[in-house]
Amino acid sequence: MSGLDVAVRILDPRLPGWGFPRWGSALAAGLDLHACLDAPVALEPQAPPALIPAGFALAIRDPDWCAMIHPRSGLGHRDGLVLGNTVGVIDADYEGPLMISAWNRNPPGGAPLTVQPGERIAQLVFTRVVRPTLTVVEVFPETEAGARGAGGFGSTGRG
C-alpha cells in the first residue's frame, strides 16, 4: 500500500494490448514503459537521443511524490540502450505526455539499436520527495565525527 493514488490518461490505444499498465513482477519497483511508435526507430551509436512517446499522461498531484523514468537494466547493460538524460524526473504538477529520451551509448562504429513499436524500453519508478529547510551559513558547525570532503572529489580513495 503506497498511500498514493495516481490518475493515468491513456493517449495511445495500443497500450492496453501491450499490457500497460503493469509491473514486470509482484516485487518490481518500476512500471514498464512501452515505445509508442508507428514504425521502428533506429538509434545510431552516439547520435543525439530520440524522444519516444510513452503513450500516456499521469497526474500525481501530491507534492510529497514524483516519478522517475529509468532505463531497463538489461537493455542498457547488454545492448547500450540508455536514457539521454540519465533519469527523467516527473514532477507532481506535470500532466503532459510522458516521453522517453532514448540514446544508444555504444561507441562510434558500434551496433545501431532498433526500437520496435510496443517494446518495453524504460521503467517508471514512483518515489517520495523531501524538501528540507535550507539554511545558508558561512561555515559548517563542528561535528564529533569530523568533516569529510576537504580533500575533494574521490578523496577517500579506492577499496
PDB file of C-alpha atoms in Angstrom:
ATOM      1  CA  MET A   1       0.000   0.000   0.000  1.00  0.00           C
ATOM      2  CA  SER A   2       1.643   3.214  -1.176  1.00  0.00           C
ATOM      3  CA  GLY A   3      -0.740   5.889   0.047  1.00  0.00           C
ATOM      4  CA  LEU A   4      -0.624   7.449  -3.419  1.00  0.00           C
ATOM      5  CA  ASP A   5      -3.399   7.488  -5.999  1.00  0.00           C
ATOM      6  CA  VAL A   6      -2.291   8.484  -9.496  1.00  0.00           C
ATOM      7  CA  ALA A   7      -4.681   9.126 -12.371  1.00  0.00           C
ATOM      8  CA  VAL A   8      -3.427   7.759 -15.701  1.00  0.00           C
ATOM      9  CA  ARG A   9      -4.731   9.004 -19.050  1.00  0.00           C
ATOM     10  CA  ILE A  10      -4.069   6.589 -21.926  1.00  0.00           C
ATOM     11  CA  LEU A  11      -3.062   8.545 -25.040  1.00  0.00           C
ATOM     12  CA  ASP A  12      -2.190   5.591 -27.277  1.00  0.00           C
ATOM     13  CA  PRO A  13      -4.976   2.996 -27.625  1.00  0.00           C
ATOM     14  CA  ARG A  14      -2.440   0.202 -28.267  1.00  0.00           C
ATOM     15  CA  LEU A  15      -1.080   0.366 -24.697  1.00  0.00           C
ATOM     16  CA  PRO A  16      -3.651  -1.922 -23.030  1.00  0.00           C
ATOM     17  CA  GLY A  17      -2.996  -4.564 -25.709  1.00  0.00           C
ATOM     18  CA  TRP A  18       0.708  -4.381 -24.920  1.00  0.00           C
ATOM     19  CA  GLY A  19      -0.108  -4.973 -21.246  1.00  0.00           C
ATOM     20  CA  PHE A  20       0.132  -1.428 -19.857  1.00  0.00           C
ATOM     21  CA  PRO A  21      -0.061  -0.629 -17.000  1.00  0.00           C
ATOM     22  CA  ARG A  22       1.895  -3.407 -15.330  1.00  0.00           C
ATOM     23  CA  TRP A  23       4.925  -4.108 -13.254  1.00  0.00           C
ATOM     24  CA  GLY A  24       7.126  -6.971 -14.526  1.00  0.00           C
ATOM     25  CA  SER A  25       6.734  -8.891 -11.268  1.00  0.00           C
ATOM     26  CA  ALA A  26       4.941  -8.609  -7.943  1.00  0.00           C
ATOM     27  CA  LEU A  27       8.023  -7.014  -6.327  1.00  0.00           C
ATOM     28  CA  ALA A  28       9.260  -4.899  -9.268  1.00  0.00           C
ATOM     29  CA  ALA A  29       9.838  -1.231  -8.437  1.00  0.00           C
ATOM     30  CA  GLY A  30       9.447   0.048 -11.990  1.00  0.00           C
ATOM     31  CA  LEU A  31       6.301   0.222 -14.118  1.00  0.00           C
ATOM     32  CA  ASP A  32       7.096  -0.941 -17.663  1.00  0.00           C
ATOM     33  CA  LEU A  33       7.089   1.827 -20.290  1.00  0.00           C
ATOM     34  CA  HIS A  34       6.419   0.932 -23.923  1.00  0.00           C
ATOM     35  CA  ALA A  35       7.683   2.634 -27.067  1.00  0.00           C
ATOM     36  CA  CYS A  36       4.509   4.065 -28.617  1.00  0.00           C
ATOM     37  CA  LEU A  37       5.812   4.222 -32.163  1.00  0.00           C
ATOM     38  CA  ASP A  38       4.120   3.702 -35.513  1.00  0.00           C
ATOM     39  CA  ALA A  39       7.309   2.274 -37.047  1.00  0.00           C
ATOM     40  CA  PRO A  40      10.677   1.058 -35.758  1.00  0.00           C
ATOM     41  CA  VAL A  41      13.223   3.758 -34.866  1.00  0.00           C
ATOM     42  CA  ALA A  42      16.937   3.156 -35.477  1.00  0.00           C
ATOM     43  CA  LEU A  43      19.301   4.716 -32.939  1.00  0.00           C
ATOM     44  CA  GLU A  44      22.816   5.095 -34.281  1.00  0.00           C
ATOM     45  CA  PRO A  45      25.695   4.903 -31.778  1.00  0.00           C
ATOM     46  CA  GLN A  46      26.407   8.251 -30.090  1.00  0.00           C
ATOM     47  CA  ALA A  47      23.785  10.055 -32.221  1.00  0.00           C
ATOM     48  CA  PRO A  48      21.538  12.569 -30.439  1.00  0.00           C
ATOM     49  CA  PRO A  49      18.816  10.900 -28.331  1.00  0.00           C
ATOM     50  CA  ALA A  50      15.360  10.294 -29.782  1.00  0.00           C
ATOM     51  CA  LEU A  51      12.216  11.280 -27.887  1.00  0.00           C
ATOM     52  CA  ILE A  52       9.880   8.302 -27.857  1.00  0.00           C
ATOM     53  CA  PRO A  53       6.307   8.702 -26.624  1.00  0.00           C
ATOM     54  CA  ALA A  54       5.264   6.507 -23.690  1.00  0.00           C
ATOM     55  CA  GLY A  55       1.628   6.838 -24.777  1.00  0.00           C
ATOM     56  CA  PHE A  56       0.124   8.171 -21.566  1.00  0.00           C
ATOM     57  CA  ALA A  57      -0.007  11.056 -19.144  1.00  0.00           C
ATOM     58  CA  LEU A  58      -0.388  10.924 -15.401  1.00  0.00           C
ATOM     59  CA  ALA A  59      -1.480  13.210 -12.607  1.00  0.00           C
ATOM     60  CA  ILE A  60       0.461  12.676  -9.384  1.00  0.00           C
ATOM     61  CA  ARG A  61      -0.726  15.951  -7.768  1.00  0.00           C
ATOM     62  CA  ASP A  62       0.809  15.105  -4.388  1.00  0.00           C
ATOM     63  CA  PRO A  63       3.850  17.300  -3.630  1.00  0.00           C
ATOM     64  CA  ASP A  64       5.323  14.528  -1.479  1.00  0.00           C
ATOM     65  CA  TRP A  65       5.788  12.312  -4.558  1.00  0.00           C
ATOM     66  CA  CYS A  66       7.381  12.328  -8.005  1.00  0.00           C
ATOM     67  CA  ALA A  67       8.063   9.713 -10.655  1.00  0.00           C
ATOM     68  CA  MET A  68      11.367   8.922 -12.324  1.00  0.00           C
ATOM     69  CA  ILE A  69      11.971   7.351 -15.716  1.00  0.00           C
ATOM     70  CA  HIS A  70      14.900   4.926 -15.589  1.00  0.00           C
ATOM     71  CA  PRO A  71      16.434   2.689 -18.254  1.00  0.00           C
ATOM     72  CA  ARG A  72      15.767  -1.029 -18.178  1.00  0.00           C
ATOM     73  CA  SER A  73      18.874  -2.748 -16.815  1.00  0.00           C
ATOM     74  CA  GLY A  74      19.303  -5.453 -19.442  1.00  0.00           C
ATOM     75  CA  LEU A  75      18.809  -3.136 -22.407  1.00  0.00           C
ATOM     76  CA  GLY A  76      21.336  -0.688 -21.008  1.00  0.00           C
ATOM     77  CA  HIS A  77      23.964  -3.228 -19.985  1.00  0.00           C
ATOM     78  CA  ARG A  78      23.625  -5.710 -22.823  1.00  0.00           C
ATOM     79  CA  ASP A  79      22.502  -3.558 -25.751  1.00  0.00           C
ATOM     80  CA  GLY A  80      23.548   0.002 -24.893  1.00  0.00           C
ATOM     81  CA  LEU A  81      20.026   1.494 -24.791  1.00  0.00           C
ATOM     82  CA  VAL A  82      20.019   4.121 -22.038  1.00  0.00           C
ATOM     83  CA  LEU A  83      18.296   7.428 -21.394  1.00  0.00           C
ATOM     84  CA  GLY A  84      19.687  10.561 -22.978  1.00  0.00           C
ATOM     85  CA  ASN A  85      19.040  12.490 -19.764  1.00  0.00           C
ATOM     86  CA  THR A  86      20.117   9.579 -17.471  1.00  0.00           C
ATOM     87  CA  VAL A  87      16.936   9.884 -15.374  1.00  0.00           C
ATOM     88  CA  GLY A  88      13.741  11.716 -16.259  1.00  0.00           C
ATOM     89  CA  VAL A  89      12.007  13.388 -13.323  1.00  0.00           C
ATOM     90  CA  ILE A  90       8.219  13.745 -13.498  1.00  0.00           C
ATOM     91  CA  ASP A  91       7.121  16.417 -11.027  1.00  0.00           C
ATOM     92  CA  ALA A  92       3.809  16.133  -9.195  1.00  0.00           C
ATOM     93  CA  ASP A  93       2.383  19.054 -11.195  1.00  0.00           C
ATOM     94  CA  TYR A  94       3.380  17.784 -14.666  1.00  0.00           C
ATOM     95  CA  GLU A  95       0.413  16.276 -16.509  1.00  0.00           C
ATOM     96  CA  GLY A  96       1.624  16.245 -20.102  1.00  0.00           C
ATOM     97  CA  PRO A  97       2.540  13.223 -22.207  1.00  0.00           C
ATOM     98  CA  LEU A  98       5.463  11.178 -20.918  1.00  0.00           C
ATOM     99  CA  MET A  99       8.400  10.975 -23.299  1.00  0.00           C
ATOM    100  CA  ILE A 100      11.409   8.671 -23.128  1.00  0.00           C
ATOM    101  CA  SER A 101      14.778  10.100 -24.179  1.00  0.00           C
ATOM    102  CA  ALA A 102      16.347   7.009 -25.785  1.00  0.00           C
ATOM    103  CA  TRP A 103      20.078   7.022 -26.548  1.00  0.00           C
ATOM    104  CA  ASN A 104      22.467   4.439 -27.986  1.00  0.00           C
ATOM    105  CA  ARG A 105      25.579   4.604 -25.794  1.00  0.00           C
ATOM    106  CA  ASN A 106      27.541   2.160 -27.985  1.00  0.00           C
ATOM    107  CA  PRO A 107      30.826   3.585 -29.323  1.00  0.00           C
ATOM    108  CA  PRO A 108      31.009   5.151 -32.793  1.00  0.00           C
ATOM    109  CA  GLY A 109      31.084   2.385 -35.376  1.00  0.00           C
ATOM    110  CA  GLY A 110      29.244   0.088 -32.953  1.00  0.00           C
ATOM    111  CA  ALA A 111      25.912  -1.560 -33.456  1.00  0.00           C
ATOM    112  CA  PRO A 112      22.849   0.566 -34.129  1.00  0.00           C
ATOM    113  CA  LEU A 113      19.805  -0.189 -31.967  1.00  0.00           C
ATOM    114  CA  THR A 114      16.297  -0.528 -33.292  1.00  0.00           C
ATOM    115  CA  VAL A 115      13.379   0.291 -31.000  1.00  0.00           C
ATOM    116  CA  GLN A 116      10.232  -1.557 -32.034  1.00  0.00           C
ATOM    117  CA  PRO A 117       6.662  -0.328 -31.540  1.00  0.00           C
ATOM    118  CA  GLY A 118       5.366  -1.667 -28.221  1.00  0.00           C
ATOM    119  CA  GLU A 119       8.795  -2.668 -26.946  1.00  0.00           C
ATOM    120  CA  ARG A 120       9.387  -2.129 -23.218  1.00  0.00           C
ATOM    121  CA  ILE A 121      12.291   0.324 -23.203  1.00  0.00           C
ATOM    122  CA  ALA A 122      12.179   2.074 -19.831  1.00  0.00           C
ATOM    123  CA  GLN A 123      10.536   1.962 -16.421  1.00  0.00           C
ATOM    124  CA  LEU A 124       8.719   4.451 -14.239  1.00  0.00           C
ATOM    125  CA  VAL A 125       9.511   4.472 -10.522  1.00  0.00           C
ATOM    126  CA  PHE A 126       7.450   6.469  -8.027  1.00  0.00           C
ATOM    127  CA  THR A 127       9.354   7.880  -5.070  1.00  0.00           C
ATOM    128  CA  ARG A 128       8.821  10.226  -2.156  1.00  0.00           C
ATOM    129  CA  VAL A 129      10.124  13.778  -2.233  1.00  0.00           C
ATOM    130  CA  VAL A 130      11.616  15.550   0.764  1.00  0.00           C
ATOM    131  CA  ARG A 131      12.074  19.328   0.711  1.00  0.00           C
ATOM    132  CA  PRO A 132      14.455  20.167   3.554  1.00  0.00           C
ATOM    133  CA  THR A 133      14.766  23.597   5.080  1.00  0.00           C
ATOM    134  CA  LEU A 134      17.963  25.122   3.695  1.00  0.00           C
ATOM    135  CA  THR A 135      19.969  27.395   5.974  1.00  0.00           C
ATOM    136  CA  VAL A 136      22.753  29.482   4.454  1.00  0.00           C
ATOM    137  CA  VAL A 137      25.851  29.561   6.728  1.00  0.00           C
ATOM    138  CA  GLU A 138      29.397  30.952   6.458  1.00  0.00           C
ATOM    139  CA  VAL A 139      30.988  27.785   7.913  1.00  0.00           C
ATOM    140  CA  PHE A 140      29.624  24.426   8.943  1.00  0.00           C
ATOM    141  CA  PRO A 141      29.388  23.683  12.648  1.00  0.00           C
ATOM    142  CA  GLU A 142      31.943  21.209  14.019  1.00  0.00           C
ATOM    143  CA  THR A 143      30.814  17.608  14.361  1.00  0.00           C
ATOM    144  CA  GLU A 144      32.043  14.847  16.607  1.00  0.00           C
ATOM    145  CA  ALA A 145      32.894  12.664  13.610  1.00  0.00           C
ATOM    146  CA  GLY A 146      34.746  15.443  11.806  1.00  0.00           C
ATOM    147  CA  ALA A 147      34.146  16.703   8.294  1.00  0.00           C
ATOM    148  CA  ARG A 148      34.729  14.884   5.033  1.00  0.00           C
ATOM    149  CA  GLY A 149      35.333  16.482   1.682  1.00  0.00           C
ATOM    150  CA  ALA A 150      38.338  18.678   2.440  1.00  0.00           C
ATOM    151  CA  GLY A 151      40.377  16.531   0.039  1.00  0.00           C
ATOM    152  CA  GLY A 152      37.904  17.000  -2.808  1.00  0.00           C
ATOM    153  CA  PHE A 153      36.057  14.582  -5.072  1.00  0.00           C
ATOM    154  CA  GLY A 154      37.178  10.968  -4.556  1.00  0.00           C
ATOM    155  CA  SER A 155      39.464  11.886  -1.643  1.00  0.00           C
ATOM    156  CA  THR A 156      38.778   8.685   0.319  1.00  0.00           C
ATOM    157  CA  GLY A 157      40.487   6.590  -2.371  1.00  0.00           C
ATOM    158  CA  ARG A 158      39.595   3.158  -3.733  1.00  0.00           C
ATOM    159  CA  GLY A 159      38.941  -0.103  -1.947  1.00  0.00           C
TER     160      GLY A 159
END
